[in-house]
mmCIF file of C-alpha atoms in Angstrom:
data_model
loop_
_atom_site.group_PDB
_atom_site.id
_atom_site.type_symbol
_atom_site.label_atom_id
_atom_site.label_comp_id
_atom_site.label_asym_id
_atom_site.label_seq_id
_atom_site.Cartn_x
_atom_site.Cartn_y
_atom_site.Cartn_z
ATOM 1 C CA MET A 1 -2.791 29.975 -12.812
ATOM 2 C CA ALA A 2 -2.829 26.296 -11.846
ATOM 3 C CA THR A 3 -0.322 24.859 -9.393
ATOM 4 C CA ALA A 4 0.239 21.290 -8.265
ATOM 5 C CA PRO A 5 0.133 20.283 -4.602
ATOM 6 C CA HIS A 6 3.237 18.725 -3.035
ATOM 7 C CA ARG A 7 3.893 15.325 -1.536
ATOM 8 C CA ILE A 8 6.320 14.703 1.328
ATOM 9 C CA LEU A 9 9.266 12.397 0.639
ATOM 10 C CA ASN A 10 11.020 9.814 2.805
ATOM 11 C CA ASP A 11 13.957 12.199 3.333
ATOM 12 C CA GLY A 12 11.744 15.017 4.598
ATOM 13 C CA GLY A 13 11.783 16.929 1.314
ATOM 14 C CA SER A 14 8.810 17.519 -0.953
ATOM 15 C CA LEU A 15 7.927 16.994 -4.607
ATOM 16 C CA PRO A 16 5.258 18.687 -6.757
ATOM 17 C CA ALA A 17 2.523 16.221 -7.686
ATOM 18 C CA LEU A 18 2.990 16.823 -11.445
ATOM 19 C CA GLY A 19 5.908 18.046 -13.521
ATOM 20 C CA LEU A 20 7.116 18.879 -17.005
ATOM 21 C CA GLY A 21 9.122 16.376 -19.036
ATOM 22 C CA THR A 22 11.648 17.784 -21.520
ATOM 23 C CA ALA A 23 13.012 14.858 -23.564
ATOM 24 C CA PRO A 24 13.544 14.832 -26.537
ATOM 25 C CA MET A 25 13.475 18.630 -26.907
ATOM 26 C CA ASP A 26 16.726 20.380 -27.753
ATOM 27 C CA ASP A 27 18.193 23.255 -25.734
ATOM 28 C CA ALA A 28 16.301 26.038 -27.523
ATOM 29 C CA GLN A 29 12.968 24.208 -27.494
ATOM 30 C CA THR A 30 13.457 23.353 -23.836
ATOM 31 C CA GLU A 31 14.201 26.945 -22.868
ATOM 32 C CA ARG A 32 10.985 28.131 -24.525
ATOM 33 C CA ALA A 33 8.891 25.311 -23.065
ATOM 34 C CA VAL A 34 10.205 25.685 -19.515
ATOM 35 C CA THR A 35 9.877 29.479 -19.625
ATOM 36 C CA GLU A 36 6.204 29.200 -20.581
ATOM 37 C CA ALA A 37 5.591 26.298 -18.203
ATOM 38 C CA LEU A 38 6.904 28.227 -15.202
ATOM 39 C CA ARG A 39 4.592 31.105 -16.096
ATOM 40 C CA THR A 40 1.709 28.638 -16.305
ATOM 41 C CA GLY A 41 2.357 27.224 -12.861
ATOM 42 C CA TYR A 42 4.668 24.225 -13.299
ATOM 43 C CA ARG A 43 7.120 23.884 -10.438
ATOM 44 C CA LEU A 44 8.852 20.586 -11.316
ATOM 45 C CA VAL A 45 11.072 20.311 -14.406
ATOM 46 C CA ASP A 46 12.552 16.962 -15.418
ATOM 47 C CA THR A 47 15.736 16.763 -17.491
ATOM 48 C CA GLY A 48 18.845 14.590 -17.723
ATOM 49 C CA ALA A 49 22.457 14.762 -18.874
ATOM 50 C CA SER A 50 21.686 12.412 -21.759
ATOM 51 C CA TYR A 51 18.852 14.658 -22.998
ATOM 52 C CA GLY A 52 21.279 17.375 -24.036
ATOM 53 C CA ASN A 53 18.986 20.143 -22.808
ATOM 54 C CA GLU A 54 20.147 20.965 -19.269
ATOM 55 C CA GLY A 55 21.389 24.307 -20.570
ATOM 56 C CA GLY A 56 17.922 25.241 -21.795
ATOM 57 C CA VAL A 57 16.441 24.368 -18.422
ATOM 58 C CA GLY A 58 19.060 26.425 -16.635
ATOM 59 C CA ARG A 59 18.530 29.513 -18.782
ATOM 60 C CA ALA A 60 14.761 29.349 -18.318
ATOM 61 C CA VAL A 61 15.008 28.942 -14.539
ATOM 62 C CA ALA A 62 17.547 31.760 -14.256
ATOM 63 C CA ALA A 63 15.365 34.159 -16.273
ATOM 64 C CA SER A 64 12.115 33.275 -14.518
ATOM 65 C CA ASP A 65 10.368 35.516 -12.010
ATOM 66 C CA VAL A 66 9.536 32.414 -9.959
ATOM 67 C CA PRO A 67 11.775 32.265 -6.859
ATOM 68 C CA ARG A 68 14.461 29.602 -7.160
ATOM 69 C CA ASP A 69 13.335 27.798 -4.007
ATOM 70 C CA GLU A 70 9.892 27.263 -5.569
ATOM 71 C CA VAL A 71 11.263 25.443 -8.641
ATOM 72 C CA ALA A 72 12.279 21.790 -8.368
ATOM 73 C CA VAL A 73 14.817 20.749 -11.020
ATOM 74 C CA MET A 74 15.371 17.027 -11.531
ATOM 75 C CA THR A 75 18.309 15.777 -13.594
ATOM 76 C CA LYS A 76 20.021 12.433 -14.098
ATOM 77 C CA LEU A 77 23.403 10.747 -14.287
ATOM 78 C CA ARG A 78 24.024 9.065 -17.628
ATOM 79 C CA GLY A 79 25.419 5.568 -17.967
ATOM 80 C CA ARG A 80 28.918 6.438 -19.134
ATOM 81 C CA ASP A 81 29.471 8.364 -15.883
ATOM 82 C CA HIS A 82 28.762 5.532 -13.440
ATOM 83 C CA GLY A 83 31.325 5.191 -10.663
ATOM 84 C CA TYR A 84 32.127 7.209 -7.532
ATOM 85 C CA GLU A 85 34.532 9.854 -8.819
ATOM 86 C CA GLU A 86 32.876 9.830 -12.229
ATOM 87 C CA THR A 87 29.513 10.647 -10.648
ATOM 88 C CA LEU A 88 30.942 13.560 -8.676
ATOM 89 C CA ALA A 89 32.523 14.986 -11.832
ATOM 90 C CA ALA A 90 29.396 14.419 -13.934
ATOM 91 C CA PHE A 91 27.261 16.164 -11.344
ATOM 92 C CA GLU A 92 29.456 19.262 -11.489
ATOM 93 C CA GLU A 93 29.075 19.307 -15.275
ATOM 94 C CA SER A 94 25.283 19.080 -14.948
ATOM 95 C CA ARG A 95 25.262 21.783 -12.283
ATOM 96 C CA ARG A 96 27.353 24.036 -14.517
ATOM 97 C CA ARG A 97 24.995 23.557 -17.463
ATOM 98 C CA LEU A 98 21.982 24.140 -15.217
ATOM 99 C CA ARG A 99 23.576 27.266 -13.681
ATOM 100 C CA LEU A 100 22.432 26.181 -10.232
ATOM 101 C CA GLU A 101 24.068 26.365 -6.817
ATOM 102 C CA TYR A 102 22.238 23.170 -5.905
ATOM 103 C CA VAL A 103 20.109 20.589 -7.709
ATOM 104 C CA ASP A 104 16.778 19.590 -6.208
ATOM 105 C CA PHE A 105 16.756 15.981 -7.442
ATOM 106 C CA TYR A 106 19.682 13.970 -8.809
ATOM 107 C CA LEU A 107 18.889 10.499 -10.148
ATOM 108 C CA ILE A 108 20.808 7.534 -11.565
ATOM 109 C CA HIS A 109 19.201 7.332 -15.003
ATOM 110 C CA TRP A 110 19.590 3.582 -15.641
ATOM 111 C CA PRO A 111 20.972 0.823 -13.394
ATOM 112 C CA LEU A 112 23.117 -0.811 -16.112
ATOM 113 C CA PRO A 113 23.318 -4.153 -14.237
ATOM 114 C CA ARG A 114 25.960 -5.591 -16.589
ATOM 115 C CA LEU A 115 28.287 -2.692 -15.730
ATOM 116 C CA ASP A 116 27.383 -3.103 -12.040
ATOM 117 C CA ARG A 117 28.679 0.254 -10.802
ATOM 118 C CA TYR A 118 25.453 1.819 -9.610
ATOM 119 C CA ILE A 119 26.313 1.213 -5.946
ATOM 120 C CA GLU A 120 29.444 3.342 -6.351
ATOM 121 C CA SER A 121 27.380 6.071 -8.016
ATOM 122 C CA TRP A 122 24.798 5.881 -5.241
ATOM 123 C CA LYS A 123 27.480 6.388 -2.589
ATOM 124 C CA ALA A 124 28.652 9.475 -4.473
ATOM 125 C CA MET A 125 25.093 10.787 -4.565
ATOM 126 C CA ILE A 126 24.789 10.307 -0.817
ATOM 127 C CA ARG A 127 27.897 12.466 -0.441
ATOM 128 C CA LEU A 128 26.440 15.136 -2.740
ATOM 129 C CA ARG A 129 23.278 15.194 -0.649
ATOM 130 C CA ASP A 130 25.223 15.344 2.618
ATOM 131 C CA ASP A 131 27.331 18.191 1.224
ATOM 132 C CA GLY A 132 24.166 20.171 0.430
ATOM 133 C CA LEU A 133 24.679 20.177 -3.335
ATOM 134 C CA VAL A 134 21.613 17.985 -3.905
ATOM 135 C CA ARG A 135 18.379 18.250 -1.940
ATOM 136 C CA SER A 136 17.074 14.726 -2.667
ATOM 137 C CA ILE A 137 18.644 11.736 -4.410
ATOM 138 C CA GLY A 138 16.904 9.022 -6.351
ATOM 139 C CA VAL A 139 17.022 6.596 -9.214
ATOM 140 C CA SER A 140 15.250 5.907 -12.486
ATOM 141 C CA ASN A 141 14.290 2.571 -14.041
ATOM 142 C CA PHE A 142 15.399 0.569 -11.000
ATOM 143 C CA THR A 143 13.785 -2.792 -10.268
ATOM 144 C CA ALA A 144 12.636 -4.066 -6.875
ATOM 145 C CA ASP A 145 15.811 -6.134 -6.442
ATOM 146 C CA GLN A 146 18.040 -3.179 -7.300
ATOM 147 C CA LEU A 147 16.236 -0.915 -4.838
ATOM 148 C CA THR A 148 16.647 -3.546 -2.133
ATOM 149 C CA ARG A 149 20.358 -3.828 -2.895
ATOM 150 C CA LEU A 150 20.848 -0.071 -2.590
ATOM 151 C CA GLU A 151 19.385 -0.129 0.904
ATOM 152 C CA ARG A 152 21.245 -3.273 1.919
ATOM 153 C CA GLU A 153 24.668 -2.003 0.836
ATOM 154 C CA THR A 154 24.378 1.677 1.793
ATOM 155 C CA GLY A 155 21.519 1.947 4.277
ATOM 156 C CA VAL A 156 19.943 4.696 2.158
ATOM 157 C CA LEU A 157 16.793 4.306 0.081
ATOM 158 C CA PRO A 158 16.063 6.591 -2.876
ATOM 159 C CA ALA A 159 13.536 9.350 -2.320
ATOM 160 C CA VAL A 160 12.131 8.699 -5.809
ATOM 161 C CA ASN A 161 12.237 6.083 -8.551
ATOM 162 C CA GLN A 162 11.286 7.431 -11.964
ATOM 163 C CA ILE A 163 9.822 4.647 -14.091
ATOM 164 C CA GLU A 164 7.767 4.061 -17.197
ATOM 165 C CA MET A 165 4.153 3.971 -16.078
ATOM 166 C CA HIS A 166 0.821 4.553 -17.778
ATOM 167 C CA PRO A 167 -2.578 2.825 -17.881
ATOM 168 C CA GLY A 168 -1.174 0.294 -20.342
ATOM 169 C CA PHE A 169 1.699 -0.528 -17.973
ATOM 170 C CA PRO A 170 0.572 0.318 -14.416
ATOM 171 C CA GLN A 171 3.543 -1.233 -12.577
ATOM 172 C CA ASP A 172 1.372 -2.593 -9.753
ATOM 173 C CA LYS A 173 4.059 -4.701 -8.039
ATOM 174 C CA LEU A 174 6.774 -2.065 -8.181
ATOM 175 C CA ARG A 175 4.389 0.643 -6.991
ATOM 176 C CA ALA A 176 3.434 -1.575 -4.056
ATOM 177 C CA LEU A 177 7.110 -1.844 -3.088
ATOM 178 C CA HIS A 178 7.492 1.915 -3.427
ATOM 179 C CA ALA A 179 4.532 2.423 -1.111
ATOM 180 C CA GLU A 180 5.977 -0.048 1.403
ATOM 181 C CA ARG A 181 9.367 1.737 1.402
ATOM 182 C CA ASP A 182 7.863 5.245 1.049
ATOM 183 C CA ILE A 183 9.595 5.840 -2.291
ATOM 184 C CA ALA A 184 7.829 8.346 -4.560
ATOM 185 C CA THR A 185 6.878 6.977 -7.970
ATOM 186 C CA VAL A 186 7.671 9.493 -10.718
ATOM 187 C CA CYS A 187 6.248 8.473 -14.099
ATOM 188 C CA TYR A 188 7.688 9.104 -17.541
ATOM 189 C CA SER A 189 5.590 8.408 -20.641
ATOM 190 C CA PRO A 190 2.512 8.842 -18.422
ATOM 191 C CA LEU A 191 0.207 9.170 -21.440
ATOM 192 C CA GLY A 192 1.558 6.076 -23.148
ATOM 193 C CA ARG A 193 3.743 7.752 -25.790
ATOM 194 C CA GLY A 194 1.663 7.084 -28.875
ATOM 195 C CA ASN A 195 0.172 3.724 -27.866
ATOM 196 C CA GLY A 196 -3.395 4.947 -28.339
ATOM 197 C CA LEU A 197 -4.435 5.435 -24.708
ATOM 198 C CA VAL A 198 -5.860 8.913 -25.352
ATOM 199 C CA ASN A 199 -8.064 7.377 -28.072
ATOM 200 C CA ASP A 200 -9.394 4.597 -25.851
ATOM 201 C CA ARG A 201 -13.206 4.598 -25.839
ATOM 202 C CA GLY A 202 -13.382 4.132 -22.090
ATOM 203 C CA VAL A 203 -11.018 7.038 -21.455
ATOM 204 C CA ILE A 204 -12.929 9.238 -23.905
ATOM 205 C CA GLY A 205 -16.177 8.380 -22.135
ATOM 206 C CA VAL A 206 -14.743 9.354 -18.736
ATOM 207 C CA ALA A 207 -13.405 12.585 -20.248
ATOM 208 C CA ARG A 208 -16.861 13.504 -21.539
ATOM 209 C CA THR A 209 -18.363 12.869 -18.115
ATOM 210 C CA HIS A 210 -15.990 15.370 -16.517
ATOM 211 C CA SER A 211 -15.787 17.798 -19.490
ATOM 212 C CA VAL A 212 -12.004 17.377 -19.709
ATOM 213 C CA THR A 213 -9.586 15.924 -22.262
ATOM 214 C CA PRO A 214 -8.604 12.223 -22.389
ATOM 215 C CA ALA A 215 -5.050 13.237 -21.444
ATOM 216 C CA GLN A 216 -6.357 15.026 -18.364
ATOM 217 C CA VAL A 217 -8.245 11.874 -17.358
ATOM 218 C CA ILE A 218 -5.078 9.781 -17.610
ATOM 219 C CA LEU A 219 -3.010 12.293 -15.652
ATOM 220 C CA ARG A 220 -5.720 12.468 -12.987
ATOM 221 C CA TRP A 221 -5.562 8.639 -12.836
ATOM 222 C CA HIS A 222 -1.858 8.986 -12.013
ATOM 223 C CA VAL A 223 -2.476 11.631 -9.355
ATOM 224 C CA GLN A 224 -5.161 9.587 -7.613
ATOM 225 C CA LEU A 225 -2.852 6.562 -7.562
ATOM 226 C CA GLY A 226 -0.355 8.745 -5.689
ATOM 227 C CA THR A 227 2.240 8.892 -8.461
ATOM 228 C CA VAL A 228 3.917 11.951 -9.996
ATOM 229 C CA PRO A 229 3.550 12.127 -13.800
ATOM 230 C CA VAL A 230 5.945 14.244 -15.875
ATOM 231 C CA PRO A 231 4.195 14.586 -19.250
ATOM 232 C CA ARG A 232 6.047 16.262 -22.073
ATOM 233 C CA SER A 233 4.540 18.371 -24.831
ATOM 234 C CA GLY A 234 5.751 20.984 -27.261
ATOM 235 C CA ASN A 235 2.243 22.468 -27.418
ATOM 236 C CA PRO A 236 1.607 25.326 -24.923
ATOM 237 C CA GLN A 237 -2.139 24.642 -24.671
ATOM 238 C CA ARG A 238 -1.553 20.964 -23.973
ATOM 239 C CA ARG A 239 0.987 21.837 -21.300
ATOM 240 C CA ARG A 240 -1.596 24.075 -19.635
ATOM 241 C CA ASP A 241 -4.243 21.356 -19.888
ATOM 242 C CA ASN A 242 -1.845 18.752 -18.481
ATOM 243 C CA LEU A 243 -1.333 20.814 -15.335
ATOM 244 C CA ASP A 244 -5.049 21.467 -14.881
ATOM 245 C CA VAL A 245 -6.002 18.107 -13.342
ATOM 246 C CA PHE A 246 -6.585 19.053 -9.720
ATOM 247 C CA GLY A 247 -10.116 20.394 -10.056
ATOM 248 C CA PHE A 248 -11.931 17.094 -10.595
ATOM 249 C CA ALA A 249 -11.774 13.534 -9.259
ATOM 250 C CA LEU A 250 -12.334 10.097 -10.761
ATOM 251 C CA THR A 251 -14.561 7.520 -9.128
ATOM 252 C CA GLU A 252 -13.162 4.115 -8.182
ATOM 253 C CA GLU A 253 -14.993 2.655 -11.160
ATOM 254 C CA GLU A 254 -13.454 5.218 -13.488
ATOM 255 C CA ILE A 255 -9.979 4.559 -12.079
ATOM 256 C CA SER A 256 -10.438 0.848 -12.794
ATOM 257 C CA LEU A 257 -11.719 1.576 -16.287
ATOM 258 C CA VAL A 258 -8.764 3.811 -17.173
ATOM 259 C CA GLY A 259 -6.278 1.273 -15.802
ATOM 260 C CA ASP A 260 -7.732 -1.658 -17.716
ATOM 261 C CA GLY A 261 -4.934 -1.613 -20.299
ATOM 262 C CA CYS A 262 -2.803 -4.190 -22.089
ATOM 263 C CA HIS A 263 -0.041 -4.064 -19.434
ATOM 264 C CA GLN A 264 2.853 -3.885 -21.865
ATOM 265 C CA ARG A 265 6.070 -1.882 -21.636
ATOM 266 C CA ILE A 266 6.701 0.478 -24.548
ATOM 267 C CA GLY A 267 10.196 1.604 -23.526
ATOM 268 C CA HIS A 268 13.455 -0.135 -22.616
ATOM 269 C CA ASP A 269 13.724 -3.032 -20.169
ATOM 270 C CA PRO A 270 15.986 -1.932 -17.291
ATOM 271 C CA GLU A 271 17.221 -5.488 -16.791
ATOM 272 C CA VAL A 272 19.060 -5.373 -20.107
ATOM 273 C CA HIS A 273 19.111 -1.785 -21.395
ATOM 274 C CA GLU A 274 22.504 -0.095 -21.684
ATOM 275 C CA GLU A 275 22.597 3.697 -21.902
ATOM 276 C CA PHE A 276 25.987 5.371 -22.285
#
């Protein structure tokens, strides 16, 4: 059974080096996927209030033989719940659906700069962490300027920033800031979400060299860059393959070859996206 190593965070906590994404699976699909994934060796599960599947995650974690303190559950605050009191209330709803006494990682899902209430939400998250209800707090889709503002106005940096990242959009500048501030980079859409990366000739060639799949090559690329990918798949064999990326290593040349993409975002732009 494969397991991912852990990385230490800027708040003293730790994070598995690879996790399971659950969007856009519904509750029932999520429960089945997480149940099987925990048996396989996954120890990080990524969900969010806006995904509508926190209940499925909670049921799977509760029924698992894996000790609770070995499973890291990451969920997120949706846009309509920004604000101090709103965040506290939304967290309790997420915690109820997840059936957890505490949540390992609680993130602001989108900054919503036009609403401009993410500082209030961040202060509420600091309280949740200080009260022991959340182990680590973080954000998702935050830009360099927004991260800097969080620290300037509250004195607290996120432990993680979950962002779109893949070989076609490697986020070099933002990752450099993360490294400078010791913020863990968690990556959604790590395989490119249908943009053809797994069919790239260069990636296929590297996969043949190591006798692995193209997806495994891309996930290993993430791991060697020090980021934490959270691939999602409804296929049990692919989930097992996705976790099995710690038994081989890419050369510097191969890392450069895999990362030689078009450098285009395929998801929403956090400067303008509104998620409620």
